[in-house]
Every structure is written in C-alpha cells, then in structure tokens.
CSV table of C-alpha atoms in Angstrom, one decimal:
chain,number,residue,atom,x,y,z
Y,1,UNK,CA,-88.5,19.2,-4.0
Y,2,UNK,CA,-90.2,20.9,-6.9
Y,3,UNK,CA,-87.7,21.2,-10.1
Y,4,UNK,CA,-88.1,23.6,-12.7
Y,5,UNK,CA,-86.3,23.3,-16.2
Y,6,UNK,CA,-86.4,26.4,-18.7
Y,7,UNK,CA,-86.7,25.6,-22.5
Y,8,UNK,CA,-84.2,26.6,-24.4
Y,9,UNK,CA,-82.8,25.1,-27.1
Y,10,UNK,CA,-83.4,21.8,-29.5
Y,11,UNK,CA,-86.7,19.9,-29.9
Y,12,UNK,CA,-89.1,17.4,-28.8
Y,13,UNK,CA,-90.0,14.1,-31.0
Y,14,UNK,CA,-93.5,14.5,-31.6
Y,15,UNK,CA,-96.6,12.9,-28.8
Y,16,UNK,CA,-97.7,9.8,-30.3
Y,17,UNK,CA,-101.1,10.3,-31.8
Y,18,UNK,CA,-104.2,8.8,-29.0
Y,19,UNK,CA,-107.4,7.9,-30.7
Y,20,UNK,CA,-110.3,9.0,-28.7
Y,21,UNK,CA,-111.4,5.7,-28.7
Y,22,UNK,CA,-108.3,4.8,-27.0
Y,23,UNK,CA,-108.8,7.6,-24.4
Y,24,UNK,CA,-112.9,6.5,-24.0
Y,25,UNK,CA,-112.1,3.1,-23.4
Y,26,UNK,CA,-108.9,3.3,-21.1
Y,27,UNK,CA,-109.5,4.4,-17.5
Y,28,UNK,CA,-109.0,8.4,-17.1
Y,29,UNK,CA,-106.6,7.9,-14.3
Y,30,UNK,CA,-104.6,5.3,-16.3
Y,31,UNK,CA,-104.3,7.7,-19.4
Y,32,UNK,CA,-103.0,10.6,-17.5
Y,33,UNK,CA,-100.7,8.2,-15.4
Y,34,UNK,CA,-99.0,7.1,-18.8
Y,35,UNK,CA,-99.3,10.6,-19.7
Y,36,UNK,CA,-97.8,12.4,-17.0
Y,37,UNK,CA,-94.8,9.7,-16.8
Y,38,UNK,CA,-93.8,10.3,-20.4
Y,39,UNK,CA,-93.9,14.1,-19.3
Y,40,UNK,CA,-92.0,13.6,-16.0
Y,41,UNK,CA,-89.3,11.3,-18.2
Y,42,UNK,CA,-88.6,13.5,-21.2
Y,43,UNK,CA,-84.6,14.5,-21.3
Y,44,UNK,CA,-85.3,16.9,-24.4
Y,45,UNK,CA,-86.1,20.7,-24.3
Y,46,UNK,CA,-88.3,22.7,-26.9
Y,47,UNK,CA,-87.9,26.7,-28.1
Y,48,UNK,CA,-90.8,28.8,-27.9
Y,49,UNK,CA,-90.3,32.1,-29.9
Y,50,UNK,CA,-91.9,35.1,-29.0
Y,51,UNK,CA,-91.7,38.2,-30.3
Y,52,UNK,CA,-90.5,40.9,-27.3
Y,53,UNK,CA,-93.0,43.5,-28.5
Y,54,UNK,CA,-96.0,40.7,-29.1
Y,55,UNK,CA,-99.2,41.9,-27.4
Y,56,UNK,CA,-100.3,38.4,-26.1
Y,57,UNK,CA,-97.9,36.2,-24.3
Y,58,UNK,CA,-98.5,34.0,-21.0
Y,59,UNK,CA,-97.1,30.3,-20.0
Y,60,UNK,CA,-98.7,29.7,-16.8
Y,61,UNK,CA,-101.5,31.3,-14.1
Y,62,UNK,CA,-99.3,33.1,-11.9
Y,63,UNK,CA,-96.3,34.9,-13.7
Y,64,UNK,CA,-96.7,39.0,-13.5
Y,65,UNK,CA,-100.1,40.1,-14.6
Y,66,UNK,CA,-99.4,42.6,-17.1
Y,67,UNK,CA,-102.4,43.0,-19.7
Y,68,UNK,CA,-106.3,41.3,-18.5
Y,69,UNK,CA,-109.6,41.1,-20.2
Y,70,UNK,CA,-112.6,41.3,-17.7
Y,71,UNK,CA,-115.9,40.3,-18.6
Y,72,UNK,CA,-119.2,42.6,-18.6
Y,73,UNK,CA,-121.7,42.3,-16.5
Y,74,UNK,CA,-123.7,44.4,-18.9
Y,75,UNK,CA,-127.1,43.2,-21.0
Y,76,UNK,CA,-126.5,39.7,-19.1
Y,77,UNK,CA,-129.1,37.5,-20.2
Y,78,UNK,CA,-130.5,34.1,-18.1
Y,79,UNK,CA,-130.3,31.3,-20.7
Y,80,UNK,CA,-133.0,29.2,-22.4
Y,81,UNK,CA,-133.6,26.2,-20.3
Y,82,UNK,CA,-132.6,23.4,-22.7
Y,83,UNK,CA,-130.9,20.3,-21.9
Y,84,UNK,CA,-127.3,21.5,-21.6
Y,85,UNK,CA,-128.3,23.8,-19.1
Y,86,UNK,CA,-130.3,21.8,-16.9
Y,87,UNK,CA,-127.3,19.5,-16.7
Y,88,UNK,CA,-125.2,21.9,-15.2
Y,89,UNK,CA,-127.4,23.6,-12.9
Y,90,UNK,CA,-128.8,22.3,-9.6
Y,91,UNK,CA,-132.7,21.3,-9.6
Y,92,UNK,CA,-133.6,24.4,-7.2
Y,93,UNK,CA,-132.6,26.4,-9.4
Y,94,UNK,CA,-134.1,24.8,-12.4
Y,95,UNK,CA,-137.7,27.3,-11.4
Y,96,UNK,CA,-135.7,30.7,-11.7
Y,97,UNK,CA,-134.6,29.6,-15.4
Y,98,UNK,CA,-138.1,28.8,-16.2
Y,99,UNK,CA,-139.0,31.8,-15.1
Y,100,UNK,CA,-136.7,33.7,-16.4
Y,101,UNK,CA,-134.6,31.7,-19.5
Y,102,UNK,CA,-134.5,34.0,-22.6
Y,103,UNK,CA,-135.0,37.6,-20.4
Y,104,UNK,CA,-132.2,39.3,-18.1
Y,105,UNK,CA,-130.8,38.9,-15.0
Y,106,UNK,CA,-133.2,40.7,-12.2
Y,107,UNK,CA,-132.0,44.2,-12.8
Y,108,UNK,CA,-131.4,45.2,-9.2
Y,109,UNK,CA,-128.9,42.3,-8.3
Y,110,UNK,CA,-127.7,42.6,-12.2
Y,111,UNK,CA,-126.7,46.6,-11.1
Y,112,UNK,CA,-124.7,45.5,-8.6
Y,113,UNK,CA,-122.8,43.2,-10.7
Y,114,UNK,CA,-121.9,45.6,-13.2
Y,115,UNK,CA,-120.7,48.1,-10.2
Y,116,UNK,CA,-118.5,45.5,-8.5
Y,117,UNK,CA,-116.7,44.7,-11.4
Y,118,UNK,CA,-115.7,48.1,-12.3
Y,119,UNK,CA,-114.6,48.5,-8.9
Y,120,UNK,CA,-112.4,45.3,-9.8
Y,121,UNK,CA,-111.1,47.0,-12.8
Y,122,UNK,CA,-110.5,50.1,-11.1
Y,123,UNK,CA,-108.2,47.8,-8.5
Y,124,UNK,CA,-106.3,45.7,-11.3
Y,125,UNK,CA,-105.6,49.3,-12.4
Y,126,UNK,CA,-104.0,50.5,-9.7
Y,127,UNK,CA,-102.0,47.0,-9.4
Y,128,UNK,CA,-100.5,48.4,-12.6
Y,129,UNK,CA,-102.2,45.7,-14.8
Y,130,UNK,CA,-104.1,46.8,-17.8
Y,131,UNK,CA,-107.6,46.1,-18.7
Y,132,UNK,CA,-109.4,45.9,-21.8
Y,133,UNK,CA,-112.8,44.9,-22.2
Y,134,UNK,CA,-115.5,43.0,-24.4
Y,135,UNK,CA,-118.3,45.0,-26.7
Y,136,UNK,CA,-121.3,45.4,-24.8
Y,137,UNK,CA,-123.6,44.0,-27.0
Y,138,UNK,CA,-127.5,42.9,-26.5
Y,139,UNK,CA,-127.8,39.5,-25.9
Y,140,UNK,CA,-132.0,38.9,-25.5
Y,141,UNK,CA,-132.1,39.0,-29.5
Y,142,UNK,CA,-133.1,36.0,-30.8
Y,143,UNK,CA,-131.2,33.9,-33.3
Y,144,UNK,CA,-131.7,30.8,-35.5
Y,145,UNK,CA,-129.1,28.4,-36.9
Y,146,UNK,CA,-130.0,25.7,-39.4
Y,147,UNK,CA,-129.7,23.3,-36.3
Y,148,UNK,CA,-131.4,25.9,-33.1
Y,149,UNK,CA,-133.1,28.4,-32.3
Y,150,UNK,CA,-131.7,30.2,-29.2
Y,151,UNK,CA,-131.1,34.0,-27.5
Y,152,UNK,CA,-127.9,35.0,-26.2
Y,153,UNK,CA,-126.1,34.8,-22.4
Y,154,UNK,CA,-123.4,37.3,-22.1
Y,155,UNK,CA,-119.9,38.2,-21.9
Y,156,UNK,CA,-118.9,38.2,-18.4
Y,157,UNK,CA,-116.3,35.3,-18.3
Y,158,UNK,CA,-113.5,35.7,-20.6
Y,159,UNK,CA,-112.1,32.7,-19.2
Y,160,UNK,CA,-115.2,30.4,-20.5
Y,161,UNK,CA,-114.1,31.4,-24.6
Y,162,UNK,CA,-111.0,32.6,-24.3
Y,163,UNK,CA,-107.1,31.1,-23.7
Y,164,UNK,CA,-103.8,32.5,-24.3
Y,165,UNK,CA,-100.7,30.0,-24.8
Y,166,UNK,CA,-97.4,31.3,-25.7
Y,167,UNK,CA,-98.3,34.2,-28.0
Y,168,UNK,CA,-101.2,32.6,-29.3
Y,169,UNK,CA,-104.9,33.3,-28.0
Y,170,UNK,CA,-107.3,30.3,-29.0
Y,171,UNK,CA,-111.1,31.2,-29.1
Y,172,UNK,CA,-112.8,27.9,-27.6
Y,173,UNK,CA,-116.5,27.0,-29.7
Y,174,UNK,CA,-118.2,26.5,-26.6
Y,175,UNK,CA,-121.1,23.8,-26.0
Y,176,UNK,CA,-124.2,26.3,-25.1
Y,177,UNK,CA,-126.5,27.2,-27.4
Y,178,UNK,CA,-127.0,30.2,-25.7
Y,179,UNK,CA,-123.1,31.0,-26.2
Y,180,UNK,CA,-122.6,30.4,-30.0
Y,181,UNK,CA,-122.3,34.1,-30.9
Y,182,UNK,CA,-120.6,35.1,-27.9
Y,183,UNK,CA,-117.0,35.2,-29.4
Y,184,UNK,CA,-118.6,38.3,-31.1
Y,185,UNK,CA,-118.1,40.7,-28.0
Y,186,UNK,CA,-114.3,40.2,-28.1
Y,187,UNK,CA,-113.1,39.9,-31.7
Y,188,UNK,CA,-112.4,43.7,-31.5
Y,189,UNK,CA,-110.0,43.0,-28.9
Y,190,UNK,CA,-108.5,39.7,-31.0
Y,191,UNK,CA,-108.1,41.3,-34.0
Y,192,UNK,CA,-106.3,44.3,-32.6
Y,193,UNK,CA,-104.0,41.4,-30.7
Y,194,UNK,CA,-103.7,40.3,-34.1
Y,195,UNK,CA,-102.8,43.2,-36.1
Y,196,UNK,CA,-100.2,43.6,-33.2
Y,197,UNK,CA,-98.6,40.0,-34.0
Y,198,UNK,CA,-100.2,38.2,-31.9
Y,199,UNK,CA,-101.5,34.2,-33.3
Y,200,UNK,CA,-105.2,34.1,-33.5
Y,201,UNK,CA,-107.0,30.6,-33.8
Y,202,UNK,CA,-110.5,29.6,-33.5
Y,203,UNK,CA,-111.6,26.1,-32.8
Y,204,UNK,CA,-113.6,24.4,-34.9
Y,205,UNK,CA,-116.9,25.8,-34.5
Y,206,UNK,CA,-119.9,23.0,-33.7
Y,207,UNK,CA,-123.1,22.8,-35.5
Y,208,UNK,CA,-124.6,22.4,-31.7
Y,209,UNK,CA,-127.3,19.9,-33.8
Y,210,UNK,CA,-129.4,17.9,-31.0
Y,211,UNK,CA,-126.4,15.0,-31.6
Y,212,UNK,CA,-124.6,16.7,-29.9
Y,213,UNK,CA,-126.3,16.5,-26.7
Y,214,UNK,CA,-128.1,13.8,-24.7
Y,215,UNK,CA,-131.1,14.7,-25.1
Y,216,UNK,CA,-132.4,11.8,-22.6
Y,217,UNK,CA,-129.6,12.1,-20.1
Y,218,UNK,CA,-130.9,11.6,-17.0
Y,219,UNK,CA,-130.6,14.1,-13.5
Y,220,UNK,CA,-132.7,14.4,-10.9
Y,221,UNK,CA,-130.3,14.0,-7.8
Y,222,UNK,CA,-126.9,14.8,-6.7
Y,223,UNK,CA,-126.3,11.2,-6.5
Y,224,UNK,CA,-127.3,10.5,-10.5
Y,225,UNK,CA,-125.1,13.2,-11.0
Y,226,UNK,CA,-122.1,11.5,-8.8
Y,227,UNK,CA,-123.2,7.9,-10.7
Y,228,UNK,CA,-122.8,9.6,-13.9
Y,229,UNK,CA,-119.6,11.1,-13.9
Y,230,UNK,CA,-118.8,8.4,-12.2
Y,231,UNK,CA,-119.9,6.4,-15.5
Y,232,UNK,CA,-118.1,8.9,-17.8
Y,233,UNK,CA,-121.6,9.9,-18.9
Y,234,UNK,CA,-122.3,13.2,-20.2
Y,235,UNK,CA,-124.6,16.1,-21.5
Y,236,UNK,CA,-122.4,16.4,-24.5
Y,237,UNK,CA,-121.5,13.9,-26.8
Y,238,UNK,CA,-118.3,13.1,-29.0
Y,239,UNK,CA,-120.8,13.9,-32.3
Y,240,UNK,CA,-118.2,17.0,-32.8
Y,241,UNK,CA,-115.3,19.0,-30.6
Y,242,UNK,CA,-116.8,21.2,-28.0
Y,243,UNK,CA,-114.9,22.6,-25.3
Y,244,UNK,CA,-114.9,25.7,-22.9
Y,245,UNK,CA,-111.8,27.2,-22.5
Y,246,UNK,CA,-111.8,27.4,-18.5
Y,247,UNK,CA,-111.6,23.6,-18.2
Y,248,UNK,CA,-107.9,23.8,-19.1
Y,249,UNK,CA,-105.5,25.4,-16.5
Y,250,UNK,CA,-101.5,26.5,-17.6
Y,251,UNK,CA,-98.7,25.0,-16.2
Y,252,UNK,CA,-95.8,26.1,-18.5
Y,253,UNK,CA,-95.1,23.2,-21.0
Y,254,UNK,CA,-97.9,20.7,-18.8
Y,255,UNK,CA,-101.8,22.1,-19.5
Y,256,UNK,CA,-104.4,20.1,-17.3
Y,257,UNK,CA,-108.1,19.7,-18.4
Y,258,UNK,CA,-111.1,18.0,-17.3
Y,259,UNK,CA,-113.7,16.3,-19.4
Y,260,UNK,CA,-116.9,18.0,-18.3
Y,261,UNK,CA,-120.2,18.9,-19.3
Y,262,UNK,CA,-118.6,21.8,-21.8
Y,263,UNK,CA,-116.0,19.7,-22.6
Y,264,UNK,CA,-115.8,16.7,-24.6
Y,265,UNK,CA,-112.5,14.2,-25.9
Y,266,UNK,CA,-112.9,15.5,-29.3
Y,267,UNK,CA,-112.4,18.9,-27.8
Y,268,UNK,CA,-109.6,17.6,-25.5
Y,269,UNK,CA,-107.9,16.1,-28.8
Y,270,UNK,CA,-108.1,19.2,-31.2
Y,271,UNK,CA,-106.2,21.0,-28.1
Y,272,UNK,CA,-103.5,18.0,-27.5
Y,273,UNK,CA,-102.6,18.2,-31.7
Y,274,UNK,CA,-102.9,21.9,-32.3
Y,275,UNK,CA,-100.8,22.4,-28.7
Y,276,UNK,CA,-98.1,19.4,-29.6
Y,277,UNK,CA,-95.5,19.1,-29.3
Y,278,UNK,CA,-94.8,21.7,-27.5
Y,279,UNK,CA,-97.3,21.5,-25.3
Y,280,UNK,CA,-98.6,18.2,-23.6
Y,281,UNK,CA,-102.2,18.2,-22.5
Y,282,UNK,CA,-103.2,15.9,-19.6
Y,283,UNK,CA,-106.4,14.6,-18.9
Y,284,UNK,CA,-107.5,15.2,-14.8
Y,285,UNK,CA,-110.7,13.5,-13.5
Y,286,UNK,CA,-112.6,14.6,-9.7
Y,287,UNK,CA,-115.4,13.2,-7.9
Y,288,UNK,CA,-117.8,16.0,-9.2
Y,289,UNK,CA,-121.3,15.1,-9.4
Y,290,UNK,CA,-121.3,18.4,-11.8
Y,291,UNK,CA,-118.1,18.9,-13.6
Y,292,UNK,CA,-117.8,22.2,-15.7
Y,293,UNK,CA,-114.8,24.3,-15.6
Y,294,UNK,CA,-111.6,23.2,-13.8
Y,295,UNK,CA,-111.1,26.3,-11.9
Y,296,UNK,CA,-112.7,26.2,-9.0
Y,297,UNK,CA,-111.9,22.4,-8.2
Y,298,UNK,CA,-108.2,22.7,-9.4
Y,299,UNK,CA,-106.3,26.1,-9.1
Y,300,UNK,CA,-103.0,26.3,-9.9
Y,301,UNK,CA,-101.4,29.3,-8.0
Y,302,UNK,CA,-98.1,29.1,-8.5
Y,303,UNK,CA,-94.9,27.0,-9.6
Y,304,UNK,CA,-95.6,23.7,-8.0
Y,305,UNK,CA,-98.5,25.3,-5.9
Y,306,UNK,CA,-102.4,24.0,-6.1
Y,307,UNK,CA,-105.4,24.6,-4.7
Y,308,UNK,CA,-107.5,21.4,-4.7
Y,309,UNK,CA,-110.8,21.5,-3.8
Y,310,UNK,CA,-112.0,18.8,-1.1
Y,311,UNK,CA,-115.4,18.4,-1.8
Y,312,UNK,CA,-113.9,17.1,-5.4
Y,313,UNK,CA,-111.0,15.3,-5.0
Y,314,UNK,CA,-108.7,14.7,-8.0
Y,315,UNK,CA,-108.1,11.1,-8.6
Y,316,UNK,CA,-104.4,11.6,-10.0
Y,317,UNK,CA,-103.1,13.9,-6.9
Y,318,UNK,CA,-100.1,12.0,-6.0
Y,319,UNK,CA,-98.6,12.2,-9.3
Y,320,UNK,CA,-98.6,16.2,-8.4
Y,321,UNK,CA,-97.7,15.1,-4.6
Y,322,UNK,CA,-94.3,12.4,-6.2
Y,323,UNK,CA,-93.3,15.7,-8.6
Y,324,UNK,CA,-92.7,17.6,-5.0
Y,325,UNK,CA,-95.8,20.2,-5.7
Y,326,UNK,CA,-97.5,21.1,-2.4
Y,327,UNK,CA,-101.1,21.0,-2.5
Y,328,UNK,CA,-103.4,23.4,-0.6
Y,329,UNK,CA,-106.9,22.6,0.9
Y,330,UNK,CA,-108.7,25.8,0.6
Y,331,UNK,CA,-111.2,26.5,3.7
Y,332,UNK,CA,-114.8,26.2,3.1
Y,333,UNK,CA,-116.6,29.2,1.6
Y,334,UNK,CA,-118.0,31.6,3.9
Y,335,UNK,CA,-121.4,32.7,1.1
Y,336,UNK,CA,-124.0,33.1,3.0
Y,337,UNK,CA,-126.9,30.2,2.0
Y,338,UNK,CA,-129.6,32.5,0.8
Y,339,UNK,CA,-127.0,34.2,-1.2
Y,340,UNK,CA,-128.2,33.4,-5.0
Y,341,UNK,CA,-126.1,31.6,-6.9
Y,342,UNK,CA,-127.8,30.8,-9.8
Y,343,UNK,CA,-124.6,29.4,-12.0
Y,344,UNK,CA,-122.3,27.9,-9.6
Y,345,UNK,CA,-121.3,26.9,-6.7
Y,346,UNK,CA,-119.9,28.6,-3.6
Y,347,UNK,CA,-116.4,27.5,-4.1
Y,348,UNK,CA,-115.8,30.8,-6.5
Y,349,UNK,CA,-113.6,31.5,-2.9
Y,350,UNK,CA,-110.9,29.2,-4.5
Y,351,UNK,CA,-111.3,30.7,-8.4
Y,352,UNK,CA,-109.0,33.4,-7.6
Y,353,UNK,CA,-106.9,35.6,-10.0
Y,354,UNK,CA,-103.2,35.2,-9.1
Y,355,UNK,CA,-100.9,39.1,-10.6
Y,356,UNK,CA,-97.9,37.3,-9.7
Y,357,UNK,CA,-96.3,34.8,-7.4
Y,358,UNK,CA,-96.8,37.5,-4.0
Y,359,UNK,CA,-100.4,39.0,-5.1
Y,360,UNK,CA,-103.6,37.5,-5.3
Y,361,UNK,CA,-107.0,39.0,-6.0
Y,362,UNK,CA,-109.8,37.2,-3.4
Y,363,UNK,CA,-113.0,38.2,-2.3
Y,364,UNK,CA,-113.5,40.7,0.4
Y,365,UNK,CA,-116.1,38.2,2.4
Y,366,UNK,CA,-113.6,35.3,2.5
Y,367,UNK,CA,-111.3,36.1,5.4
Y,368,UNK,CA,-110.8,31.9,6.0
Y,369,UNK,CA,-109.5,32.2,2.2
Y,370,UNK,CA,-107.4,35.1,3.0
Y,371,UNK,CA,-105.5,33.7,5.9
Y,372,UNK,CA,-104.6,30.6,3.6
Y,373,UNK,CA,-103.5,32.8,1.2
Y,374,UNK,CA,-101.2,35.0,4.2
Y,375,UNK,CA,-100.2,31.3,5.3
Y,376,UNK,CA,-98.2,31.1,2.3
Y,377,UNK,CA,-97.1,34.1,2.1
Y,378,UNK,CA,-99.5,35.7,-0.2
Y,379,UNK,CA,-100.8,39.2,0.0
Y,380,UNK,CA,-104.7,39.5,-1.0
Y,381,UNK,CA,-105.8,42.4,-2.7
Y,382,UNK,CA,-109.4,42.4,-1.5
Y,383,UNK,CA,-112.4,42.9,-3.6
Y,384,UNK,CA,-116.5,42.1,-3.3
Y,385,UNK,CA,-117.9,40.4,-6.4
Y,386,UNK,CA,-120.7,38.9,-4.9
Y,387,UNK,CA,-123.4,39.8,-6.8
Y,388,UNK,CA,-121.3,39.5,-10.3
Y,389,UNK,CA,-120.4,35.8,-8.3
Y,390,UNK,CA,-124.3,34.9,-9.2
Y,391,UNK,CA,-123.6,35.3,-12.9
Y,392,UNK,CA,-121.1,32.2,-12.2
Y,393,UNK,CA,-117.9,33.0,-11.6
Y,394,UNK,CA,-115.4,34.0,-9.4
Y,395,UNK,CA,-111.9,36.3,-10.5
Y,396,UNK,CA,-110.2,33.6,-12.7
Y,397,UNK,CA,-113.9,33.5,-14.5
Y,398,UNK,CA,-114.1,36.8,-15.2
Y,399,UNK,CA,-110.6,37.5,-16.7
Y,400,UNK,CA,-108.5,36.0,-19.3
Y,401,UNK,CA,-104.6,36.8,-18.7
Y,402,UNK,CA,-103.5,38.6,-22.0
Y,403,UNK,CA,-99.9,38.9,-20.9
Y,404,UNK,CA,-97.6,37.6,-18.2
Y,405,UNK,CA,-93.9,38.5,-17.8
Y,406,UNK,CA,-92.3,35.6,-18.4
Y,407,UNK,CA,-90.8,32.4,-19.9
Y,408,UNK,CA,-91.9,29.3,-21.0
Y,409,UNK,CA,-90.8,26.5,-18.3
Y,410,UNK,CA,-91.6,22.4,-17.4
Y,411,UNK,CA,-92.8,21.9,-13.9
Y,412,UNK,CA,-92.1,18.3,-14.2
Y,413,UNK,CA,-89.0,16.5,-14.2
C-alpha cells in the first residue's frame, strides 16, 4: 500500500555531499538504491513556505492544473546538424537536417503545428487552467559566442528549459547550441513571476566550448547506441553542468532524473545541492539506446502511479514496485509509420499532461492510450497534436506546470 506523509513541521539533517566521481564510478542502480533507501528510512519532516498569493507553486505532476505555459510552434527553426544533434536523432533522419539544419520547419506541416496547439490552448481554457505563452521571436538569425557559431531552434517545449519546484521556477542551461538563447522567449513571463514573488534561478550557464561534447562519439546503429548507454557513454561531457529540464520528473519531496544526452552529473549535482535538503534527487537509469528527456520513458501520473515505458525498462522498478506504487504499461503507439517524426519517437502517446488526479490531456489518435487511461479511472480530454508531435514532443513537452493546488508531500516511507 502506497503511504503518503505531508510535511509539516521541523527539519531534515542535510544529504551528505556525493562527488561526481563517486556517482561516475559507482553503478547507477547501486547509487539510487542507497539513495532511495535513505529516502524511504528518514523519520524527519521538512517545512516548505509558500506564500498563498505566490504566482508559481507546484510539488508534483498531477495536483490541479491551475496556471500552464505552452510552447509556440511559431518561427520554429530545424537545428544545425552538429554533433549533439546527430546523437539524439535517428540516422534516417540525419538527411532532412542536412537539408534543412539552420532554415524552418516545412511551412505546410509547420501550419498545422501552430493550429493544433492553439486548439490545445483553447481546451486547457475551457478546463479552467490558464495559459500564458513565450515571445515569439525569430529564431533563423544567426549568432556567435566566443566558443560557436550557431542559429536558433524554438520555443515550443517549455518543459525542455523550464521547472517549477515549490515556488521556485529554475531556468535549465540546456546542452544545444542551437538552444543557448532560448530562455529569451520566456523571461517576460519569469520576471513578471518574479515581480509577483515568485524565486527565479538560472543554472549556471555553459560556455557549450567543443569540451563539452564528444566530438568523436561514435553512432551508427541502434545497437552502438544500446552499447553506449549501456557504457555510460555520452554526447556531453562532465567539462561543465548541462542539463534539460524535462529529464527530471516531480514527485513531492522525491525528484527522479536520468543522465542523458542533455544531461550530464554535473547538471544532476547543481540540482541535488541547490534542491537539498529539502528535496532529494535520485538518479534512474533505462535501457535506452537514445536517452533524452525522462518523460516519455517514465511518467509519473499520479501519487504512487507511473507510466513506464516497455521498450525502455527502468533498471530500479522494484524499488517503486516494494514502496506499493503501481506501475502502468502503456499500450504501443498507434502513429502511423510514415508519420514524420523528425525529433522523437512515437511514444509522445505516454508524455501526457495530467490537470489533476481524474483528468488527463492525450491525443485524439491514441484510443489504446485512452482506454488505459479509462482503466484507471481517468477521464481524457482529447486533443490532435500530431503535426506539433514532429517538432518533438508530446503534452508534458509542450507545457511547463506554473501552479498546482497543492501541498508539498513524501511518496516514500
């Protein structure tokens, strides 16, 4: 049986301090196991103070959706085919970026997008959630760093740069060249949040210097990819933090990432001090031949309630299974295979957008998805994003969660 504890009163002796070069050199799956039993064993309760009237405020990924940023679609530009793309794309696709890195999406399919997601926004709306969206800005302008030369991507997935703990909303650095200046279409937003009372932090930003990639890593196959992150080997080095914000999922007090592609320990370690000790970060690993953003292998839906993708299996799922969560096999997706999908892959079904414990936004096509979801007692509010899916993302992509009703809780006892 799942157990729940709200926090609220005393304090928490602070998370011994882990050297990345403890975390490198230790299994993953023994890191997190020592990790998640110091969570599971701790007798002591934090206080997390939030201001009633604060503008930003959410724990987890499933408590009332009250205020949502959702991404543009707008000006989206394909990105220069350098080495941190190529990792994280699939070899037929590798021609269309070629063709096509550094100019916009085809404009037809790119039309669509926008459509669909103002059709999404137009829904949230009438779920009583609020939406507030990113500058549109043009992102084919060139720019130069002391370190690169690059042009810009977009601002379509919120989720990607963008977290909110508590009342705090951390801008991630990202680890694409192509995304250094993205932050730029949302500070706006973030420093109205601010002004409001909300925290405001931004990660160190990296230099995103040739260091910091693998500038030899080597991907040809799906099975160098699975021998590689088998390895621990990455596109991104530990020369300086990098980390995307949608490789970390909220469970109350408990956050879960996955080092990726994006993501890096350095990243993973700025998060685990700046977050302690409230918060404790644990480190999830899955047999992902192409690891980049946790939420569509690992979606957590509700209290003690995860979607876990079967094609990538996490490696620590009992520990979730012996702390009485149930775990949910989502059906295979129903995209068609001559549906484009130049940035992902098609289990967007599972990277759905939960407005509170009883509502979920899914995508029209996915009936299979939507019977799960009735299964457990889940209404689906029903929209088609599949054109703004080739862009790569599904709901939970292209929406950060501003504010949730509700308060902060431990999911693990």
């Amino acid at each position: 049986m799942l157990r729940v504890r709200c926090l609220r009163g005393g304090s928490r002796g602070a998370e011994a301090a882990h050297l990345i070069g403890a975390m490198v050199s230790r299994t993953v799956s023994g890191w997190v196991s020592h990790a998640f039993r110091s969570t599971s064993s701790s007798a002591t309760s934090v206080t997390e103070h939030t201001p009633e009237d604060c503008p930003v405020c959410a724990y987890n990924e499933w408590d009332p959706l009250e205020e949502v940023i959702v991404g543009r679609a707008e000006n989206a530009c394909v990105p220069p085919f350098t080495v941190e793309v190529k990792a994280n794309t699939y070899e037929k696709n590798w021609p269309f970026y070629q063709q096509h890195g550094g100019h916009t999406f085809p404009k037809d399919h790119l039309k669509k997008a926008v459509a669909e997601i103002e059709e999404m926004c137009n829904i949230l709306q009438h779920e009583g959630v609020t939406v507030r969206r990113p500058e549109p800005i043009d992102w084919s302008v060139e720019y130069k760093t002391p370190d690169f030369t690059s042009t810009g991507m977009y601002a379509a997935m919120p989720r990607d740069i963008l977290i909110v703990v508590g009342n705090e909303i951390i801008e991630a650095p990202m680890a694409w060249r192509a995304r250094f200046f993205e932050y730029r279409a949302y500070r706006p937003l973030i420093k109205e949040y601010f002004r409001r009372g909300a925290k405001w932090t931004t990660a160190p930003k990296p230099t995103m210097s040739d260091q910091l990639y693998d500038q030899d890593y080597p991907m040809r196959t799906v099975e160098d990819r699975h021998e590689l992150a088998a390895q621990g080997k990455f596109v991104t080095t530990e020369f300086e933090p990098c980390f995307d914000a949608a490789d970390f999922i909220r469970a109350g007090t408990d956050i879960f990432v996955q080092r990726s592609q994006v993501t890096n320990y350095m990243g993973i370690e700025w998060m685990r001090r700046h977050l302690a000790p409230t918060y404790k970060i644990h480190i999830l690993s899955f047999k992902d031949p192409n690891p980049m953003h946790i939420d569509g292998t690992f979606n957590i839906i509700g209290p003690g309630l995860v979607l876990s993708n079967p094609d990538r299996p996490c490696r620590q799922i009992e520990m979730f299974k012996k702390a009485g969560w149930t775990v949910v096999t989502p059906p295979t997706p129903l995209v068609p295979d001559n549906h484009p999908l130049w940035m992902s892959s098609k289990w967007l079904s599972m990277n759905v957008l939960m407005l509170d414990e009883k509502r979920v936004l899914v995508d029209a096509n996915e009936t299979s998805t939507q019977k799960m979801f009735e299964s457990l007692g889940i209404k689906s509010i029903k929209v088609s994003i599949r054109h703004a899916n080739s862009l790569g993302g599904g709901f939970h992509c292209w929406t950060t969660d501003v504010r949730r009703r509700g308060t902060l809780q431990s999911y693990f006892l």
